Amino acid sequence: MRSLVFQHTEEEGPGTLELWFRERALPFHVHHWYRNKESPDAAKFDCLVILGGPMNVNQEAEYPWLSEEKSFLRNWIEKQKPVLGICLGGQMLAQALGGTVSKNPQREIGFHTITRHPISYPAFRRWPKELAVYQYHEDTFSIPPGCENLAFSEACPRQAFSRGNKLLGLQFHPESTENWIRGNAASISRSTDENFVQNPEETELLLRKRLPPLTENFFLLMDDFVEIGRAHV
């Protein structure tokens, strides 16, 4: 099972996803779109993971390679190979499947609880009913036609969606690391009416307690997601 990972900025890397690949001795390649604007060879890979980024899905004028990445994703989906989209990646997947991406009513930044809908999806089967996850987004996706809404939070009613067994989009960041979270928290400026944005002190208090179970459940999700993918290679 050879995995391809799409990275969109220097700062927002694979995080704990890289640790999971290495612990499972699974081959993977990270394609840095901000450095290499040409598409990789899809035939060399079996599974695609699309990471997050600060840009909006429709900012092709500022980031021209987004058009190339979207074209790659559409062709990949047509080949019926597994895709996991995280935050921006989840929004790109939703758009490719006919959904829309728009501003969420409020920014959602920090550790916030998501609740899983009672919908059967193989890679989410071991995910707990409720779990605090790390959020860093101001946009949100709609649920594309033919897809299932898997989870919600108080601030955002669409935290995860699936289509079939091999396409999964997430709004939150299960791949988060301590360093990346602290780096984000240091730059956060919260207005008085932003109820779902945590300041650095709040985030630091939650970090050691919330991050380990998030990473543990992300690894279980990845185990199941790749197992499903293997069955269809």
PDB file of C-alpha atoms in Angstrom:
ATOM      1  CA  MET A   1       0.000   0.000   0.000  1.00  0.00           C
ATOM      2  CA  ARG A   2       1.841   3.100  -1.248  1.00  0.00           C
ATOM      3  CA  SER A   3       0.455   6.407   0.018  1.00  0.00           C
ATOM      4  CA  LEU A   4       0.707   9.879  -1.474  1.00  0.00           C
ATOM      5  CA  VAL A   5       0.411  12.891   0.838  1.00  0.00           C
ATOM      6  CA  PHE A   6      -0.354  16.411  -0.433  1.00  0.00           C
ATOM      7  CA  GLN A   7       1.192  19.235   1.624  1.00  0.00           C
ATOM      8  CA  HIS A   8       0.306  22.883   0.965  1.00  0.00           C
ATOM      9  CA  THR A   9       2.637  24.955   3.177  1.00  0.00           C
ATOM     10  CA  GLU A  10       6.001  24.490   4.856  1.00  0.00           C
ATOM     11  CA  GLU A  11       4.418  24.730   8.313  1.00  0.00           C
ATOM     12  CA  GLU A  12       1.493  22.346   7.900  1.00  0.00           C
ATOM     13  CA  GLY A  13       3.165  18.955   7.494  1.00  0.00           C
ATOM     14  CA  PRO A  14       1.990  15.373   7.994  1.00  0.00           C
ATOM     15  CA  GLY A  15       2.417  15.589  11.764  1.00  0.00           C
ATOM     16  CA  THR A  16       1.553  12.344  13.545  1.00  0.00           C
ATOM     17  CA  LEU A  17       0.511  10.845  10.206  1.00  0.00           C
ATOM     18  CA  GLU A  18       4.205  10.486   9.387  1.00  0.00           C
ATOM     19  CA  LEU A  19       4.749   8.671  12.693  1.00  0.00           C
ATOM     20  CA  TRP A  20       1.895   6.309  11.854  1.00  0.00           C
ATOM     21  CA  PHE A  21       3.395   5.515   8.428  1.00  0.00           C
ATOM     22  CA  ARG A  22       6.797   4.800   9.976  1.00  0.00           C
ATOM     23  CA  GLU A  23       5.441   2.671  12.819  1.00  0.00           C
ATOM     24  CA  ARG A  24       3.507   0.544  10.312  1.00  0.00           C
ATOM     25  CA  ALA A  25       6.500   0.416   7.912  1.00  0.00           C
ATOM     26  CA  LEU A  26       4.300   1.690   5.092  1.00  0.00           C
ATOM     27  CA  PRO A  27       5.874   3.523   2.137  1.00  0.00           C
ATOM     28  CA  PHE A  28       4.714   7.111   1.567  1.00  0.00           C
ATOM     29  CA  HIS A  29       5.684  10.175  -0.391  1.00  0.00           C
ATOM     30  CA  VAL A  30       4.916  13.810   0.471  1.00  0.00           C
ATOM     31  CA  HIS A  31       4.253  16.050  -2.522  1.00  0.00           C
ATOM     32  CA  HIS A  32       4.849  19.722  -1.665  1.00  0.00           C
ATOM     33  CA  TRP A  33       2.555  21.695  -3.942  1.00  0.00           C
ATOM     34  CA  TYR A  34       3.998  25.043  -2.840  1.00  0.00           C
ATOM     35  CA  ARG A  35       7.407  23.903  -4.157  1.00  0.00           C
ATOM     36  CA  ASN A  36       6.511  21.477  -6.961  1.00  0.00           C
ATOM     37  CA  LYS A  37       3.575  22.643  -9.061  1.00  0.00           C
ATOM     38  CA  GLU A  38       3.523  19.573 -11.316  1.00  0.00           C
ATOM     39  CA  SER A  39       1.325  16.597 -10.466  1.00  0.00           C
ATOM     40  CA  PRO A  40       3.007  13.394  -9.272  1.00  0.00           C
ATOM     41  CA  ASP A  41       2.518  10.108 -11.105  1.00  0.00           C
ATOM     42  CA  ALA A  42      -0.774   8.754  -9.745  1.00  0.00           C
ATOM     43  CA  ALA A  43       0.002   5.244 -11.029  1.00  0.00           C
ATOM     44  CA  LYS A  44       2.740   4.876  -8.407  1.00  0.00           C
ATOM     45  CA  PHE A  45       0.361   5.215  -5.456  1.00  0.00           C
ATOM     46  CA  ASP A  46      -2.654   3.443  -3.972  1.00  0.00           C
ATOM     47  CA  CYS A  47      -3.930   5.897  -1.342  1.00  0.00           C
ATOM     48  CA  LEU A  48      -4.126   9.707  -1.170  1.00  0.00           C
ATOM     49  CA  VAL A  49      -4.106  11.918   1.937  1.00  0.00           C
ATOM     50  CA  ILE A  50      -4.673  15.658   1.462  1.00  0.00           C
ATOM     51  CA  LEU A  51      -3.501  17.857   4.335  1.00  0.00           C
ATOM     52  CA  GLY A  52      -4.723  21.277   5.440  1.00  0.00           C
ATOM     53  CA  GLY A  53      -3.544  24.784   4.670  1.00  0.00           C
ATOM     54  CA  PRO A  54      -4.399  28.444   5.304  1.00  0.00           C
ATOM     55  CA  MET A  55      -5.711  29.066   1.782  1.00  0.00           C
ATOM     56  CA  ASN A  56      -9.300  28.823   0.602  1.00  0.00           C
ATOM     57  CA  VAL A  57     -10.172  26.135  -1.944  1.00  0.00           C
ATOM     58  CA  ASN A  58     -11.031  28.803  -4.543  1.00  0.00           C
ATOM     59  CA  GLN A  59      -7.863  30.899  -4.298  1.00  0.00           C
ATOM     60  CA  GLU A  60      -6.456  29.709  -7.620  1.00  0.00           C
ATOM     61  CA  ALA A  61      -5.381  33.262  -8.520  1.00  0.00           C
ATOM     62  CA  GLU A  62      -3.085  33.418  -5.486  1.00  0.00           C
ATOM     63  CA  TYR A  63      -2.133  29.716  -5.637  1.00  0.00           C
ATOM     64  CA  PRO A  64      -2.306  28.615  -9.299  1.00  0.00           C
ATOM     65  CA  TRP A  65      -1.273  25.048  -8.443  1.00  0.00           C
ATOM     66  CA  LEU A  66      -4.644  24.565  -6.740  1.00  0.00           C
ATOM     67  CA  SER A  67      -6.170  24.047 -10.201  1.00  0.00           C
ATOM     68  CA  GLU A  68      -3.675  21.294 -10.967  1.00  0.00           C
ATOM     69  CA  GLU A  69      -4.275  19.654  -7.593  1.00  0.00           C
ATOM     70  CA  LYS A  70      -8.050  19.737  -8.075  1.00  0.00           C
ATOM     71  CA  SER A  71      -7.702  18.125 -11.500  1.00  0.00           C
ATOM     72  CA  PHE A  72      -5.482  15.409 -10.011  1.00  0.00           C
ATOM     73  CA  LEU A  73      -8.053  14.772  -7.269  1.00  0.00           C
ATOM     74  CA  ARG A  74     -10.957  14.454  -9.699  1.00  0.00           C
ATOM     75  CA  ASN A  75      -9.013  11.964 -11.824  1.00  0.00           C
ATOM     76  CA  TRP A  76      -7.996  10.033  -8.706  1.00  0.00           C
ATOM     77  CA  ILE A  77     -11.613   9.757  -7.556  1.00  0.00           C
ATOM     78  CA  GLU A  78     -12.598   8.427 -10.983  1.00  0.00           C
ATOM     79  CA  LYS A  79     -10.076   5.616 -10.481  1.00  0.00           C
ATOM     80  CA  GLN A  80     -11.934   4.688  -7.263  1.00  0.00           C
ATOM     81  CA  LYS A  81      -8.853   4.792  -5.054  1.00  0.00           C
ATOM     82  CA  PRO A  82      -8.991   5.835  -1.363  1.00  0.00           C
ATOM     83  CA  VAL A  83      -8.852   9.524  -0.390  1.00  0.00           C
ATOM     84  CA  LEU A  84      -8.614  11.035   3.093  1.00  0.00           C
ATOM     85  CA  GLY A  85      -8.988  14.824   3.189  1.00  0.00           C
ATOM     86  CA  ILE A  86      -8.063  16.817   6.303  1.00  0.00           C
ATOM     87  CA  CYS A  87      -9.424  20.372   6.828  1.00  0.00           C
ATOM     88  CA  LEU A  88      -8.545  22.079   3.511  1.00  0.00           C
ATOM     89  CA  GLY A  89      -8.179  18.562   2.091  1.00  0.00           C
ATOM     90  CA  GLY A  90     -11.666  17.663   3.300  1.00  0.00           C
ATOM     91  CA  GLN A  91     -13.027  20.853   1.727  1.00  0.00           C
ATOM     92  CA  MET A  92     -11.299  20.032  -1.574  1.00  0.00           C
ATOM     93  CA  LEU A  93     -12.762  16.523  -1.506  1.00  0.00           C
ATOM     94  CA  ALA A  94     -16.242  17.893  -0.772  1.00  0.00           C
ATOM     95  CA  GLN A  95     -15.983  20.325  -3.675  1.00  0.00           C
ATOM     96  CA  ALA A  96     -14.732  17.596  -6.031  1.00  0.00           C
ATOM     97  CA  LEU A  97     -17.801  15.515  -5.130  1.00  0.00           C
ATOM     98  CA  GLY A  98     -20.253  18.333  -5.866  1.00  0.00           C
ATOM     99  CA  GLY A  99     -20.401  20.035  -2.473  1.00  0.00           C
ATOM    100  CA  THR A 100     -19.694  23.655  -1.593  1.00  0.00           C
ATOM    101  CA  VAL A 101     -17.240  25.422   0.695  1.00  0.00           C
ATOM    102  CA  SER A 102     -18.232  28.575   2.584  1.00  0.00           C
ATOM    103  CA  LYS A 103     -17.476  30.519   5.738  1.00  0.00           C
ATOM    104  CA  ASN A 104     -18.512  28.826   8.963  1.00  0.00           C
ATOM    105  CA  PRO A 105     -20.685  31.073  11.181  1.00  0.00           C
ATOM    106  CA  GLN A 106     -17.744  31.278  13.589  1.00  0.00           C
ATOM    107  CA  ARG A 107     -14.081  30.389  13.549  1.00  0.00           C
ATOM    108  CA  GLU A 108     -13.355  27.163  15.422  1.00  0.00           C
ATOM    109  CA  ILE A 109      -9.842  27.042  16.869  1.00  0.00           C
ATOM    110  CA  GLY A 110      -8.546  24.902  19.729  1.00  0.00           C
ATOM    111  CA  PHE A 111      -9.763  21.679  21.327  1.00  0.00           C
ATOM    112  CA  HIS A 112     -13.497  21.173  20.796  1.00  0.00           C
ATOM    113  CA  THR A 113     -15.673  18.088  21.128  1.00  0.00           C
ATOM    114  CA  ILE A 114     -17.156  16.414  18.070  1.00  0.00           C
ATOM    115  CA  THR A 115     -20.017  13.923  18.293  1.00  0.00           C
ATOM    116  CA  ARG A 116     -20.293  10.988  15.919  1.00  0.00           C
ATOM    117  CA  HIS A 117     -23.582  10.324  14.153  1.00  0.00           C
ATOM    118  CA  PRO A 118     -24.828   6.702  14.414  1.00  0.00           C
ATOM    119  CA  ILE A 119     -23.883   5.958  10.812  1.00  0.00           C
ATOM    120  CA  SER A 120     -21.929   2.877   9.811  1.00  0.00           C
ATOM    121  CA  TYR A 121     -18.620   3.738   8.159  1.00  0.00           C
ATOM    122  CA  PRO A 122     -15.834   1.135   8.393  1.00  0.00           C
ATOM    123  CA  ALA A 123     -12.894   3.457   9.094  1.00  0.00           C
ATOM    124  CA  PHE A 124     -14.888   5.310  11.789  1.00  0.00           C
ATOM    125  CA  ARG A 125     -16.114   2.151  13.494  1.00  0.00           C
ATOM    126  CA  ARG A 126     -13.736   2.483  16.474  1.00  0.00           C
ATOM    127  CA  TRP A 127     -14.089   6.242  16.808  1.00  0.00           C
ATOM    128  CA  PRO A 128     -15.749   7.160  20.147  1.00  0.00           C
ATOM    129  CA  LYS A 129     -19.166   8.761  20.254  1.00  0.00           C
ATOM    130  CA  GLU A 130     -17.607  11.957  21.587  1.00  0.00           C
ATOM    131  CA  LEU A 131     -13.990  13.115  21.373  1.00  0.00           C
ATOM    132  CA  ALA A 132     -12.172  16.424  21.800  1.00  0.00           C
ATOM    133  CA  VAL A 133     -10.254  17.151  18.593  1.00  0.00           C
ATOM    134  CA  TYR A 134      -8.014  19.997  17.505  1.00  0.00           C
ATOM    135  CA  GLN A 135      -9.730  22.511  15.228  1.00  0.00           C
ATOM    136  CA  TYR A 136      -8.258  25.298  13.133  1.00  0.00           C
ATOM    137  CA  HIS A 137     -10.687  26.534  10.491  1.00  0.00           C
ATOM    138  CA  GLU A 138     -12.971  29.363   9.439  1.00  0.00           C
ATOM    139  CA  ASP A 139     -14.410  27.689   6.318  1.00  0.00           C
ATOM    140  CA  THR A 140     -16.635  24.632   6.197  1.00  0.00           C
ATOM    141  CA  PHE A 141     -17.878  22.136   3.616  1.00  0.00           C
ATOM    142  CA  SER A 142     -21.403  21.091   2.771  1.00  0.00           C
ATOM    143  CA  ILE A 143     -22.204  17.380   2.622  1.00  0.00           C
ATOM    144  CA  PRO A 144     -21.901  16.469  -1.086  1.00  0.00           C
ATOM    145  CA  PRO A 145     -24.659  14.540  -2.878  1.00  0.00           C
ATOM    146  CA  GLY A 146     -24.569  10.845  -2.070  1.00  0.00           C
ATOM    147  CA  CYS A 147     -22.385  11.356   1.012  1.00  0.00           C
ATOM    148  CA  GLU A 148     -23.061  10.764   4.714  1.00  0.00           C
ATOM    149  CA  ASN A 149     -22.548  13.284   7.527  1.00  0.00           C
ATOM    150  CA  LEU A 150     -20.508  11.384  10.132  1.00  0.00           C
ATOM    151  CA  ALA A 151     -19.958  13.925  12.920  1.00  0.00           C
ATOM    152  CA  PHE A 152     -20.747  17.414  14.220  1.00  0.00           C
ATOM    153  CA  SER A 153     -19.619  19.921  16.826  1.00  0.00           C
ATOM    154  CA  GLU A 154     -21.385  22.781  18.570  1.00  0.00           C
ATOM    155  CA  ALA A 155     -19.775  25.317  16.250  1.00  0.00           C
ATOM    156  CA  CYS A 156     -19.849  23.327  13.015  1.00  0.00           C
ATOM    157  CA  PRO A 157     -22.553  20.773  12.059  1.00  0.00           C
ATOM    158  CA  ARG A 158     -20.364  19.007   9.495  1.00  0.00           C
ATOM    159  CA  GLN A 159     -17.112  17.633  10.905  1.00  0.00           C
ATOM    160  CA  ALA A 160     -16.703  14.500   8.785  1.00  0.00           C
ATOM    161  CA  PHE A 161     -18.316  12.932   5.742  1.00  0.00           C
ATOM    162  CA  SER A 162     -17.915   9.805   3.660  1.00  0.00           C
ATOM    163  CA  ARG A 163     -18.976   8.404   0.332  1.00  0.00           C
ATOM    164  CA  GLY A 164     -18.795   4.651   0.048  1.00  0.00           C
ATOM    165  CA  ASN A 165     -15.962   3.027   1.950  1.00  0.00           C
ATOM    166  CA  LYS A 166     -12.981   4.813   0.411  1.00  0.00           C
ATOM    167  CA  LEU A 167     -13.686   8.565   0.472  1.00  0.00           C
ATOM    168  CA  LEU A 168     -13.444  10.358   3.819  1.00  0.00           C
ATOM    169  CA  GLY A 169     -13.309  14.093   4.534  1.00  0.00           C
ATOM    170  CA  LEU A 170     -12.527  15.601   7.946  1.00  0.00           C
ATOM    171  CA  GLN A 171     -12.878  19.214   9.064  1.00  0.00           C
ATOM    172  CA  PHE A 172     -10.653  18.823  12.139  1.00  0.00           C
ATOM    173  CA  HIS A 173      -6.932  18.041  12.471  1.00  0.00           C
ATOM    174  CA  PRO A 174      -6.312  14.516  13.819  1.00  0.00           C
ATOM    175  CA  GLU A 175      -2.649  14.702  12.715  1.00  0.00           C
ATOM    176  CA  SER A 176      -1.849  17.569  15.107  1.00  0.00           C
ATOM    177  CA  THR A 177       1.394  17.658  17.104  1.00  0.00           C
ATOM    178  CA  GLU A 178       2.284  19.612  20.242  1.00  0.00           C
ATOM    179  CA  ASN A 179       4.671  21.901  18.375  1.00  0.00           C
ATOM    180  CA  TRP A 180       2.214  22.679  15.595  1.00  0.00           C
ATOM    181  CA  ILE A 181      -0.604  23.415  18.038  1.00  0.00           C
ATOM    182  CA  ARG A 182       1.615  25.683  20.144  1.00  0.00           C
ATOM    183  CA  GLY A 183       2.769  27.495  17.022  1.00  0.00           C
ATOM    184  CA  ASN A 184      -0.842  28.142  16.029  1.00  0.00           C
ATOM    185  CA  ALA A 185      -1.901  29.206  19.515  1.00  0.00           C
ATOM    186  CA  ALA A 186       0.876  31.786  19.766  1.00  0.00           C
ATOM    187  CA  SER A 187      -0.577  33.736  16.837  1.00  0.00           C
ATOM    188  CA  ILE A 188      -4.253  33.585  17.796  1.00  0.00           C
ATOM    189  CA  SER A 189      -6.114  36.841  18.315  1.00  0.00           C
ATOM    190  CA  ARG A 190      -9.657  36.326  19.585  1.00  0.00           C
ATOM    191  CA  SER A 191     -12.493  38.864  19.398  1.00  0.00           C
ATOM    192  CA  THR A 192     -14.928  39.086  22.282  1.00  0.00           C
ATOM    193  CA  ASP A 193     -17.751  37.442  20.312  1.00  0.00           C
ATOM    194  CA  GLU A 194     -15.707  34.413  19.200  1.00  0.00           C
ATOM    195  CA  ASN A 195     -16.966  31.672  21.506  1.00  0.00           C
ATOM    196  CA  PHE A 196     -15.097  28.822  19.827  1.00  0.00           C
ATOM    197  CA  VAL A 197     -11.604  30.300  19.654  1.00  0.00           C
ATOM    198  CA  GLN A 198      -9.281  29.370  22.519  1.00  0.00           C
ATOM    199  CA  ASN A 199      -6.439  31.606  23.632  1.00  0.00           C
ATOM    200  CA  PRO A 200      -2.890  30.178  24.099  1.00  0.00           C
ATOM    201  CA  GLU A 201      -3.384  29.639  27.819  1.00  0.00           C
ATOM    202  CA  GLU A 202      -6.579  27.631  27.331  1.00  0.00           C
ATOM    203  CA  THR A 203      -4.984  25.534  24.607  1.00  0.00           C
ATOM    204  CA  GLU A 204      -1.911  24.808  26.714  1.00  0.00           C
ATOM    205  CA  LEU A 205      -4.050  23.625  29.623  1.00  0.00           C
ATOM    206  CA  LEU A 206      -5.874  21.160  27.353  1.00  0.00           C
ATOM    207  CA  LEU A 207      -2.938  20.041  25.233  1.00  0.00           C
ATOM    208  CA  ARG A 208      -1.442  17.251  27.350  1.00  0.00           C
ATOM    209  CA  LYS A 209      -4.857  15.805  28.202  1.00  0.00           C
ATOM    210  CA  ARG A 210      -6.587  16.040  24.800  1.00  0.00           C
ATOM    211  CA  LEU A 211      -3.840  15.306  22.287  1.00  0.00           C
ATOM    212  CA  PRO A 212      -2.894  11.686  23.262  1.00  0.00           C
ATOM    213  CA  PRO A 213      -6.448  10.266  22.852  1.00  0.00           C
ATOM    214  CA  LEU A 214      -6.833  12.193  19.582  1.00  0.00           C
ATOM    215  CA  THR A 215      -3.618  10.651  18.228  1.00  0.00           C
ATOM    216  CA  GLU A 216      -4.591   7.187  19.461  1.00  0.00           C
ATOM    217  CA  ASN A 217      -7.971   7.331  17.725  1.00  0.00           C
ATOM    218  CA  PHE A 218      -6.440   8.790  14.566  1.00  0.00           C
ATOM    219  CA  PHE A 219      -4.079   5.812  14.360  1.00  0.00           C
ATOM    220  CA  LEU A 220      -7.025   3.416  14.724  1.00  0.00           C
ATOM    221  CA  LEU A 221      -8.867   5.304  11.995  1.00  0.00           C
ATOM    222  CA  MET A 222      -5.822   5.092   9.708  1.00  0.00           C
ATOM    223  CA  ASP A 223      -5.416   1.359  10.407  1.00  0.00           C
ATOM    224  CA  ASP A 224      -8.994   0.748   9.317  1.00  0.00           C
ATOM    225  CA  PHE A 225      -8.890   3.213   6.413  1.00  0.00           C
ATOM    226  CA  VAL A 226      -5.810   1.584   4.889  1.00  0.00           C
ATOM    227  CA  GLU A 227      -7.188  -1.905   5.503  1.00  0.00           C
ATOM    228  CA  ILE A 228     -10.233  -0.957   3.454  1.00  0.00           C
ATOM    229  CA  GLY A 229      -7.965   0.470   0.775  1.00  0.00           C
ATOM    230  CA  ARG A 230      -5.890  -2.709   0.611  1.00  0.00           C
ATOM    231  CA  ALA A 231      -9.021  -4.692  -0.126  1.00  0.00           C
ATOM    232  CA  HIS A 232      -9.553  -2.632  -3.266  1.00  0.00           C
ATOM    233  CA  VAL A 233      -6.006  -2.272  -4.653  1.00  0.00           C
TER     234      VAL A 233
END
